[in-house]
Short mmCIF file of C-alpha atoms in Angstrom, two decimals:
data_model
loop_
_atom_site.label_atom_id
_atom_site.label_comp_id
_atom_site.label_asym_id
_atom_site.label_seq_id
_atom_site.Cartn_x
_atom_site.Cartn_y
_atom_site.Cartn_z
CA MET A 1 34.89 180.18 -100.52
CA VAL A 2 33.22 183.38 -99.80
CA GLN A 3 29.80 183.73 -101.45
CA GLN A 4 30.13 186.00 -104.30
CA SER A 5 27.34 187.72 -106.26
CA LEU A 6 26.67 187.03 -109.86
CA SER A 7 28.94 189.48 -111.83
CA ILE A 8 31.00 188.93 -114.80
CA GLN A 9 34.32 190.35 -113.73
CA PRO A 10 37.49 189.59 -115.73
CA ASN A 11 40.56 190.00 -113.36
CA PRO A 12 41.82 193.42 -112.89
CA VAL A 13 45.27 192.26 -114.54
CA SER A 14 43.37 191.93 -117.84
CA SER A 15 43.18 194.45 -120.43
CA ASP A 16 40.82 197.65 -120.10
CA THR A 17 38.93 196.82 -123.39
CA LEU A 18 37.54 193.74 -121.99
CA ARG A 19 36.50 195.18 -118.40
CA PRO A 20 32.79 195.48 -117.87
CA GLU A 21 31.45 199.02 -117.88
CA ALA A 22 31.64 200.47 -114.38
CA SER A 23 27.95 201.55 -115.00
CA ARG A 24 26.60 197.92 -114.88
CA PRO A 25 23.20 198.01 -113.57
CA PHE A 26 23.26 195.84 -110.52
CA LEU A 27 19.43 195.36 -110.67
CA THR A 28 19.53 193.32 -113.70
CA TRP A 29 21.78 190.74 -112.00
CA GLN A 30 19.53 190.50 -109.13
CA ARG A 31 16.66 190.08 -111.55
CA ILE A 32 18.37 187.17 -113.23
CA LEU A 33 19.15 185.41 -110.07
CA ASP A 34 15.44 185.83 -108.89
CA TRP A 35 14.28 184.72 -112.22
CA ALA A 36 16.65 181.58 -112.11
CA ASN A 37 15.36 180.68 -108.66
CA GLU A 38 11.69 181.10 -109.72
CA HIS A 39 12.24 178.89 -112.66
CA TYR A 40 14.24 176.20 -110.84
CA ARG A 41 17.27 177.14 -113.04
CA CYS A 42 19.77 176.93 -110.16
CA ARG A 43 21.47 173.99 -108.69
CA THR A 44 24.22 173.41 -106.04
CA PHE A 45 26.90 170.83 -106.71
CA SER A 46 29.46 169.17 -104.34
CA LYS A 47 33.10 169.02 -104.98
CA ASP A 48 34.00 166.85 -108.16
CA GLU A 49 30.41 166.46 -109.04
CA LYS A 50 29.61 166.30 -112.74
CA ILE A 51 27.53 169.38 -113.91
CA PRO A 52 25.26 167.93 -116.63
CA ALA A 53 25.78 170.72 -119.21
CA ARG A 54 24.08 170.43 -122.56
CA PRO A 55 24.77 172.17 -125.86
CA GLY A 56 22.45 175.19 -126.62
CA LEU A 57 22.36 176.30 -122.86
CA LEU A 58 24.15 178.96 -121.16
CA TYR A 59 25.61 178.45 -117.76
CA LEU A 60 26.63 180.97 -115.15
CA VAL A 61 28.71 180.14 -112.02
CA GLN A 62 26.95 181.95 -109.00
CA ARG A 63 29.23 180.71 -106.39
CA GLY A 64 32.35 178.46 -106.29
CA ALA A 65 34.12 177.31 -109.19
CA VAL A 66 33.70 175.03 -112.18
CA ARG A 67 36.52 172.93 -113.61
CA MET A 68 36.48 172.32 -117.35
CA VAL A 69 37.74 169.02 -118.73
CA GLY A 70 38.22 167.65 -122.19
CA VAL A 71 38.37 163.85 -123.05
CA ALA A 72 40.06 162.55 -126.17
CA GLN A 73 37.81 159.96 -127.97
CA VAL A 74 40.74 158.60 -130.01
CA SER A 75 44.52 158.49 -130.22
CA ALA A 76 46.96 157.62 -132.85
CA THR A 77 47.74 154.33 -131.13
CA HIS A 78 44.59 153.11 -129.54
CA ARG A 79 41.56 153.15 -132.01
CA ASN A 80 39.00 150.71 -130.62
CA LEU A 81 36.41 153.33 -129.35
CA ASN A 82 33.64 150.62 -128.86
CA SER A 83 35.37 148.37 -126.38
CA ARG A 84 34.99 149.23 -122.68
CA ALA A 85 38.76 148.73 -122.15
CA SER A 86 39.67 151.68 -124.18
CA THR A 87 36.97 153.83 -122.55
CA LEU A 88 38.70 153.49 -119.28
CA ASN A 89 41.92 154.40 -120.98
CA GLN A 90 40.89 157.79 -122.11
CA GLU A 91 42.98 160.68 -121.22
CA GLU A 92 41.32 163.62 -119.48
CA ALA A 93 42.88 167.08 -119.90
CA PHE A 94 42.35 169.90 -117.39
CA LEU A 95 41.05 172.91 -119.54
CA GLY A 96 40.84 175.58 -116.73
CA PHE A 97 38.52 177.09 -114.24
CA VAL A 98 35.25 178.98 -114.63
CA GLY A 99 34.96 181.20 -111.62
CA ALA A 100 32.11 182.95 -109.85
CA GLY A 101 30.35 185.47 -112.09
CA GLN A 102 31.62 183.87 -115.18
CA PRO A 103 29.53 182.12 -117.89
CA PHE A 104 30.42 178.78 -119.69
CA GLU A 105 28.97 176.70 -122.35
CA ILE A 106 29.65 173.31 -123.91
CA VAL A 107 29.14 173.09 -127.63
CA ALA A 108 32.03 171.69 -129.69
CA GLN A 109 32.24 167.91 -129.05
CA SER A 110 34.50 166.43 -131.86
CA PRO A 111 36.85 164.59 -131.79
CA PHE A 112 36.96 165.51 -128.03
CA THR A 113 34.28 165.84 -125.56
CA LEU A 114 33.97 168.62 -123.03
CA HIS A 115 32.68 168.27 -119.30
CA SER A 116 32.18 170.33 -116.48
CA TYR A 117 32.64 169.52 -112.85
CA ALA A 118 32.07 171.46 -109.55
CA HIS A 119 35.72 172.19 -108.38
CA VAL A 120 34.82 172.98 -104.79
CA ASP A 121 31.74 172.21 -102.61
CA GLN A 122 28.76 174.37 -102.81
CA THR A 123 29.30 175.42 -106.30
CA ALA A 124 26.00 176.98 -107.55
CA VAL A 125 25.14 177.08 -111.17
CA VAL A 126 22.55 178.85 -112.99
CA TRP A 127 21.35 178.04 -116.48
CA MET A 128 19.11 179.41 -119.29
CA TYR A 129 18.58 179.21 -122.93
CA TRP A 130 20.19 182.01 -125.11
CA HIS A 131 16.75 183.21 -126.16
CA ASP A 132 16.00 183.94 -122.48
CA LEU A 133 18.59 186.66 -122.84
CA ASP A 134 16.39 188.39 -125.37
CA ASN A 135 14.78 190.18 -122.19
CA TRP A 136 18.23 191.41 -121.09
CA PRO A 137 20.20 192.60 -124.02
CA HIS A 138 22.69 194.37 -121.92
CA PHE A 139 23.48 191.19 -120.06
CA ARG A 140 23.83 189.27 -123.11
CA ARG A 141 26.37 191.76 -124.26
CA GLU A 142 28.29 191.11 -121.06
CA VAL A 143 28.13 187.36 -121.32
CA LEU A 144 29.40 187.59 -124.99
CA ASP A 145 32.32 189.92 -123.84
CA ALA A 146 33.15 187.51 -121.12
CA PHE A 147 33.62 184.86 -123.72
CA ARG A 148 35.73 187.15 -125.74
CA TYR A 149 37.90 187.52 -122.61
CA GLN A 150 37.99 183.61 -122.06
CA HIS A 151 38.85 183.12 -125.73
CA GLN A 152 42.00 185.62 -125.35
CA ARG A 153 43.17 183.80 -122.16
CA LYS A 154 42.83 180.38 -123.96
CA LEU A 155 45.23 181.90 -126.68
CA LEU A 156 47.77 182.69 -123.86
CA TRP A 157 47.36 179.34 -122.53
CA LEU A 158 47.98 177.91 -125.89
CA SER A 159 51.08 179.89 -126.21
CA THR A 160 52.63 178.13 -123.11
CA LEU A 161 51.76 174.71 -124.18
CA GLY A 162 53.65 175.44 -127.38
CA GLN A 163 56.89 175.69 -125.31
CA ARG A 164 59.06 172.77 -125.77
CA ARG A 165 60.40 172.30 -122.11
CA THR A 166 58.03 170.80 -119.68
CA ILE A 167 59.27 173.06 -116.94
CA ASP A 168 58.41 176.23 -118.98
CA ARG A 169 54.83 174.86 -119.78
CA LEU A 170 54.39 174.31 -116.10
CA LEU A 171 55.56 177.79 -114.99
CA GLY A 172 53.60 179.29 -117.85
CA PHE A 173 50.52 177.39 -116.94
CA LEU A 174 50.69 178.28 -113.21
CA THR A 175 51.41 181.91 -113.92
CA LEU A 176 48.38 182.28 -116.11
CA LEU A 177 46.14 180.47 -113.76
CA ILE A 178 47.35 182.59 -110.87
CA GLU A 179 47.19 185.81 -112.94
CA GLU A 180 43.71 185.25 -113.61
CA PHE A 181 42.28 183.79 -110.29
CA GLY A 182 45.01 184.48 -107.86
CA GLU A 183 44.27 185.97 -104.57
CA PRO A 184 46.76 188.08 -102.43
CA CYS A 185 48.75 185.97 -99.87
CA GLU A 186 51.69 186.71 -97.51
CA GLN A 187 54.06 185.80 -100.14
CA GLY A 188 52.50 187.11 -103.24
CA TYR A 189 49.54 185.62 -105.15
CA SER A 190 47.95 182.20 -104.56
CA LEU A 191 45.42 180.09 -106.53
CA PRO A 192 42.38 179.97 -104.25
CA TRP A 193 41.74 176.19 -105.12
CA THR A 194 43.90 173.17 -104.96
CA LEU A 195 44.95 171.44 -108.05
CA THR A 196 46.41 167.83 -108.04
CA HIS A 197 49.74 167.22 -109.79
CA ALA A 198 47.85 164.78 -112.00
CA GLN A 199 45.50 167.47 -113.02
CA ILE A 200 48.29 169.80 -113.78
CA GLY A 201 49.96 167.05 -115.87
CA SER A 202 46.80 166.56 -117.72
CA ALA A 203 46.75 170.10 -118.78
CA ILE A 204 50.38 170.45 -120.01
CA GLY A 205 50.77 167.06 -121.66
CA SER A 206 52.86 165.51 -118.83
CA THR A 207 52.62 163.04 -116.01
CA ARG A 208 51.94 163.33 -112.14
CA VAL A 209 55.38 162.10 -111.60
CA THR A 210 57.03 164.60 -113.69
CA VAL A 211 54.91 167.45 -112.47
CA THR A 212 55.97 166.51 -108.87
CA ARG A 213 59.59 166.58 -109.82
CA LEU A 214 59.41 169.81 -111.75
CA MET A 215 57.32 171.59 -109.05
CA GLY A 216 60.24 170.77 -106.57
CA LYS A 217 62.64 172.44 -108.99
CA LEU A 218 60.47 175.54 -109.37
CA ARG A 219 60.32 175.57 -105.51
CA GLN A 220 64.12 175.34 -105.14
CA ARG A 221 64.60 178.16 -107.58
CA GLY A 222 62.14 180.23 -105.55
CA LEU A 223 59.87 180.73 -108.58
CA ILE A 224 56.79 179.22 -106.59
CA HIS A 225 55.82 178.46 -103.08
CA THR A 226 53.32 176.01 -101.78
CA GLN A 227 51.17 177.24 -98.84
CA ASP A 228 50.31 175.07 -95.76
CA ASP A 229 46.93 174.19 -97.13
CA ASN A 230 48.62 173.02 -100.33
CA LEU A 231 47.65 176.13 -102.37
CA ILE A 232 50.16 177.07 -105.05
CA CYS A 233 51.62 180.64 -104.73
CA LEU A 234 53.51 182.98 -107.10
CA PRO A 235 55.84 185.12 -105.02
CA THR A 236 55.51 188.80 -105.78
CA ASP A 237 58.82 189.23 -107.58
CA THR A 238 58.11 186.36 -109.99
CA ALA A 239 54.77 187.97 -110.61
CA LEU A 240 56.43 191.37 -111.27
CA ARG A 241 59.21 190.08 -113.23
CA ARG A 242 56.71 188.69 -115.71
CA MET B 20 42.84 181.10 -152.49
CA VAL B 21 39.53 182.01 -154.06
CA GLN B 22 38.41 185.37 -153.10
CA GLN B 23 35.64 184.90 -150.48
CA SER B 24 33.16 187.61 -149.51
CA LEU B 25 33.19 188.79 -145.79
CA SER B 26 30.89 186.25 -143.87
CA ILE B 27 31.26 184.88 -140.50
CA GLN B 28 30.81 181.28 -141.18
CA PRO B 29 31.74 178.44 -138.93
CA ASN B 30 32.59 175.32 -140.49
CA PRO B 31 29.55 173.13 -141.31
CA VAL B 32 31.00 170.46 -138.95
CA SER B 33 30.43 172.62 -135.92
CA SER B 34 27.39 172.55 -133.80
CA ASP B 35 24.13 174.09 -134.95
CA THR B 36 23.89 176.55 -132.12
CA LEU B 37 26.90 178.55 -133.16
CA ARG B 38 25.99 178.67 -136.89
CA PRO B 39 25.02 182.26 -138.03
CA GLU B 40 21.21 182.59 -138.87
CA ALA B 41 20.31 181.65 -142.49
CA SER B 42 18.40 184.93 -142.58
CA ARG B 43 21.65 187.09 -142.49
CA PRO B 44 21.08 190.29 -144.32
CA PHE B 45 23.89 190.34 -146.97
CA LEU B 46 23.51 194.16 -147.51
CA THR B 47 24.95 194.70 -144.03
CA TRP B 48 28.14 192.93 -145.04
CA GLN B 49 28.50 194.82 -148.32
CA ARG B 50 27.91 198.17 -146.33
CA ILE B 51 30.59 197.25 -143.88
CA LEU B 52 33.01 196.47 -146.65
CA ASP B 53 32.13 199.78 -148.47
CA TRP B 54 32.48 201.68 -145.34
CA ALA B 55 35.82 200.19 -144.54
CA ASN B 56 37.13 201.08 -147.95
CA GLU B 57 35.84 204.62 -147.80
CA HIS B 58 37.55 204.96 -144.36
CA TYR B 59 40.84 203.48 -145.45
CA ARG B 60 40.24 200.80 -143.04
CA CYS B 61 41.38 197.94 -145.28
CA ARG B 62 44.80 196.62 -146.18
CA THR B 63 46.18 193.80 -148.13
CA PHE B 64 49.28 191.97 -146.84
CA SER B 65 51.76 189.43 -148.38
CA LYS B 66 52.60 185.96 -147.14
CA ASP B 67 54.20 186.18 -143.69
CA GLU B 68 53.87 189.89 -143.42
CA LYS B 69 53.12 191.04 -139.86
CA ILE B 70 49.75 192.57 -139.32
CA PRO B 71 50.09 195.43 -136.83
CA ALA B 72 47.16 194.57 -134.78
CA ARG B 73 46.55 196.66 -131.77
CA PRO B 74 44.35 196.02 -128.40
CA GLY B 75 40.91 197.80 -128.71
CA LEU B 76 40.35 197.25 -132.33
CA LEU B 77 38.50 194.61 -134.07
CA TYR B 78 39.80 192.85 -137.34
CA LEU B 79 38.00 191.01 -140.03
CA VAL B 80 39.72 188.72 -142.47
CA GLN B 81 38.23 189.57 -145.78
CA ARG B 82 40.25 187.42 -147.89
CA GLY B 83 43.06 184.89 -147.32
CA ALA B 84 44.17 183.54 -143.94
CA VAL B 85 45.66 185.02 -140.72
CA ARG B 86 48.13 183.02 -138.52
CA MET B 87 48.21 183.82 -134.91
CA VAL B 88 51.36 183.38 -132.98
CA GLY B 89 52.17 183.57 -129.20
CA VAL B 90 55.56 184.59 -127.84
CA ALA B 91 56.69 183.71 -124.42
CA GLN B 92 58.33 186.43 -122.66
CA VAL B 93 60.15 184.40 -120.10
CA SER B 94 60.99 180.79 -119.31
CA ALA B 95 61.80 178.98 -115.99
CA THR B 96 65.31 178.77 -117.30
CA HIS B 97 66.14 182.15 -119.04
CA ARG B 98 65.06 185.02 -117.15
CA ASN B 99 67.23 187.93 -118.67
CA LEU B 100 64.28 189.80 -120.22
CA ASN B 101 66.43 192.92 -121.09
CA SER B 102 69.28 191.42 -122.87
CA ARG B 103 69.01 191.12 -126.82
CA ALA B 104 70.37 187.72 -126.73
CA SER B 105 67.43 186.28 -124.81
CA THR B 106 64.93 188.18 -127.06
CA LEU B 107 66.33 186.20 -130.18
CA ASN B 108 65.82 183.04 -128.00
CA GLN B 109 62.14 183.57 -127.72
CA GLU B 110 59.72 180.65 -128.45
CA GLU B 111 56.85 181.29 -130.98
CA ALA B 112 54.12 179.24 -130.71
CA PHE B 113 51.52 178.82 -133.65
CA LEU B 114 48.12 179.42 -132.26
CA GLY B 115 45.89 178.80 -135.23
CA PHE B 116 44.43 180.40 -138.34
CA VAL B 117 41.73 182.90 -138.55
CA GLY B 118 39.92 182.27 -142.05
CA ALA B 119 38.11 184.50 -144.42
CA GLY B 120 34.96 185.99 -142.93
CA GLN B 121 36.20 185.52 -139.32
CA PRO B 122 37.18 188.33 -136.74
CA PHE B 123 40.17 188.46 -134.52
CA GLU B 124 41.46 190.76 -131.99
CA ILE B 125 44.59 190.90 -129.81
CA VAL B 126 44.10 192.06 -126.09
CA ALA B 127 45.58 189.85 -123.65
CA GLN B 128 49.50 190.42 -123.43
CA SER B 129 50.87 188.85 -120.36
CA PRO B 130 53.20 186.88 -119.69
CA PHE B 131 52.83 186.14 -123.55
CA THR B 132 52.44 188.38 -126.46
CA LEU B 133 50.06 187.67 -129.28
CA HIS B 134 50.97 188.42 -132.83
CA SER B 135 49.01 188.03 -136.19
CA TYR B 136 50.60 187.48 -139.56
CA ALA B 137 49.22 186.97 -143.22
CA HIS B 138 49.56 183.32 -143.84
CA VAL B 139 49.01 183.64 -147.53
CA ASP B 140 49.57 186.12 -150.14
CA GLN B 141 47.03 188.75 -150.79
CA THR B 142 45.43 188.35 -147.24
CA ALA B 143 42.97 191.38 -146.88
CA VAL B 144 42.18 192.59 -143.51
CA VAL B 145 39.47 195.16 -142.51
CA TRP B 146 39.64 196.82 -139.09
CA MET B 147 37.54 199.07 -136.97
CA TYR B 148 36.67 200.13 -133.46
CA TRP B 149 34.10 198.19 -131.38
CA HIS B 150 31.99 201.43 -130.99
CA ASP B 151 31.96 201.46 -134.95
CA LEU B 152 29.76 198.55 -134.70
CA ASP B 153 27.00 200.53 -132.79
CA ASN B 154 25.66 201.19 -136.38
CA TRP B 155 25.49 197.42 -136.85
CA PRO B 156 24.12 195.71 -133.86
CA HIS B 157 23.18 192.54 -135.84
CA PHE B 158 26.64 192.33 -137.11
CA ARG B 159 28.03 192.90 -133.81
CA ARG B 160 26.19 190.02 -132.45
CA GLU B 161 27.55 187.81 -135.18
CA VAL B 162 31.10 188.88 -134.47
CA LEU B 163 30.63 188.01 -130.81
CA ASP B 164 29.04 184.65 -131.63
CA ALA B 165 32.15 183.97 -133.82
CA PHE B 166 34.34 184.65 -130.86
CA ARG B 167 32.08 182.27 -128.77
CA TYR B 168 32.69 179.65 -131.45
CA GLN B 169 36.39 180.28 -131.89
CA HIS B 170 36.81 179.84 -128.01
CA GLN B 171 34.97 176.46 -128.16
CA ARG B 172 37.45 175.20 -130.84
CA LYS B 173 40.54 176.38 -128.60
CA LEU B 174 38.97 174.24 -125.77
CA LEU B 175 39.29 171.20 -127.99
CA TRP B 176 42.71 172.32 -129.03
CA LEU B 177 43.68 172.34 -125.41
CA SER B 178 42.32 169.02 -124.81
CA THR B 179 44.54 167.58 -127.52
CA LEU B 180 47.67 169.43 -126.19
CA GLY B 181 46.90 167.83 -122.71
CA GLN B 182 47.59 164.38 -124.20
CA ARG B 183 50.91 162.88 -123.12
CA ARG B 184 52.30 161.17 -126.20
CA THR B 185 53.49 163.65 -128.80
CA ILE B 186 51.98 161.44 -131.66
CA ASP B 187 48.45 161.79 -130.22
CA ARG B 188 48.87 165.66 -129.80
CA LEU B 189 50.03 165.82 -133.47
CA LEU B 190 47.18 163.76 -134.83
CA GLY B 191 44.60 165.71 -132.55
CA PHE B 192 46.01 168.99 -133.65
CA LEU B 193 45.93 167.96 -137.45
CA THR B 194 42.46 166.64 -137.11
CA LEU B 195 41.13 169.72 -135.44
CA LEU B 196 42.69 172.01 -138.14
CA ILE B 197 41.31 170.03 -140.88
CA GLU B 198 37.92 169.68 -139.24
CA GLU B 199 37.65 173.54 -139.07
CA PHE B 200 39.36 174.62 -142.30
CA GLY B 201 39.53 171.31 -144.45
CA GLU B 202 38.55 171.38 -147.95
CA PRO B 203 37.30 168.19 -149.91
CA CYS B 204 40.20 166.50 -151.84
CA GLU B 205 40.64 163.24 -153.69
CA GLN B 206 41.36 161.25 -150.72
CA GLY B 207 39.45 163.13 -148.02
CA TYR B 208 39.91 166.51 -146.52
CA SER B 209 42.97 168.66 -146.78
CA LEU B 210 44.39 171.77 -145.19
CA PRO B 211 44.10 174.56 -147.88
CA TRP B 212 47.35 176.12 -146.67
CA THR B 213 50.80 174.66 -145.94
CA LEU B 214 52.29 174.56 -142.46
CA THR B 215 55.86 173.76 -141.79
CA HIS B 216 56.84 171.06 -139.59
CA ALA B 217 58.46 173.74 -137.42
CA GLN B 218 55.20 175.61 -137.14
CA ILE B 219 53.47 172.31 -136.14
CA GLY B 220 56.06 171.55 -133.51
CA SER B 221 55.60 175.06 -132.04
CA ALA B 222 51.82 174.32 -131.63
CA ILE B 223 52.26 170.90 -129.88
CA GLY B 224 55.19 171.70 -127.58
CA SER B 225 57.60 169.61 -129.81
CA THR B 226 60.51 170.14 -132.48
CA ARG B 227 60.68 170.28 -136.27
CA VAL B 228 62.77 167.05 -136.10
CA THR B 229 60.28 164.99 -134.05
CA VAL B 230 57.30 166.35 -136.20
CA THR B 231 58.96 165.07 -139.33
CA ARG B 232 59.60 161.78 -137.65
CA LEU B 233 56.05 161.41 -136.36
CA MET B 234 54.33 162.70 -139.55
CA GLY B 235 56.21 159.78 -141.31
CA LYS B 236 54.79 157.26 -138.83
CA LEU B 237 51.19 158.70 -139.16
CA ARG B 238 51.66 158.49 -143.02
CA GLN B 239 52.74 154.77 -142.73
CA ARG B 240 49.69 153.95 -140.63
CA GLY B 241 47.51 155.68 -143.36
CA LEU B 242 46.17 158.16 -140.84
CA ILE B 243 47.31 161.10 -142.97
CA HIS B 244 48.46 161.83 -146.61
CA THR B 245 50.51 164.46 -148.05
CA GLN B 246 49.48 165.85 -151.42
CA ASP B 247 51.86 166.77 -154.09
CA ASP B 248 51.74 170.44 -153.26
CA ASN B 249 52.73 169.51 -149.58
CA LEU B 250 49.16 169.99 -148.10
CA ILE B 251 48.19 167.72 -145.28
CA CYS B 252 45.22 165.56 -146.07
CA LEU B 253 43.01 163.56 -143.65
CA PRO B 254 41.66 160.44 -145.54
CA THR B 255 37.84 160.14 -145.32
CA ASP B 256 37.96 157.01 -143.07
CA THR B 257 40.06 158.64 -140.50
CA ALA B 258 37.84 161.61 -140.42
CA LEU B 259 34.77 159.19 -140.21
CA ARG B 260 36.43 157.04 -137.58
CA ARG B 261 36.71 160.08 -135.43
#
């Protein structure tokens, strides 16, 4: 990962109305980073390390990427919440990435708990209280607009998870991720981070085994490619057809 | 539906940090409603009527409830976008409700399109441009906080849709809806609006037939009830156990 400066930038493919103003004063961002460092509100995490995010605080990804995860507390079949055995049985769902320059927070907690992990090494996260933003009203506005944007992306994500066939959910899921985070590669656009088949399965209500099988099908049909370093790639024509 | 005044109120079960301040100046809300009426920015819809929402505009549900829906533009199997036949084949996913006093907007559109419908008769919607809010900075803040809240709810929703068993997704989905919109009833909390089994299926990646079968199972296990008027009810002990 190339180090990125703190900036809330929805992907260019997103709608104009959610794009940050071109006139964003860069100085504010540098001041916020300086402030975070001065107040020890900055920490770097290694790959898959849990980020101890608490409700009421606002987090900003300064560098790297954060993986959001949801854990079901109960199911229709297993209801013994208090036993250790059932705790081990909990299903973790992959809920998406938060890229560099994007904010995240963890508030809602019932009947699922939300967690955040560093998805790559050297992921740096800055945190603050919402009232800390009283000094930077313009910045607060950008943070809130970024949540508006993330909310719209999640509506699209829900749209694909409503599809009946698992292969449709899989292709929709990959398309949405690459549309948001993809970087140009030889054959089209690729996700800049790896994602295991188990993680993909946990997002689309399926299993690792099924995901592996269906990824093979999508590859055969030329709808996706996998690069040498195991990154998922959407060919340009698939991206355009959509 | 009882007529509700315009107020952005996350449900009491949600976290404190997203609740609007107790000191909200009611006069602002009345002024906004007056302004919307004066400028013909208010319209009442009948049940299942489409609300012609456009990107760049902000909508507020003044009364009734809005149903958000996502439509997949393509699938891994059917790719003839231009033919009428495939258009008829499109899968619609139920994405949730927007209740009275809540804002909504439709921005993101690819590779899915988002739509809004009046879910009940006499649903009244007010609309405005974002820059109209320049006159009401406090109100804009509340609108943006409401989107923060909606975003968190959608993360929980994604958590349940990641669950492998359809019955778990179904119970998780119903619990989340009733947690957010439920009203006290004799046996616990019930959803104040009906939802067809086809609509439920479209939200959780399943079919009408499967939803009907699994709703029967959940009823047998006493995890849900159905009231006379076909409203789905979560018994108090199920709600508490969660």
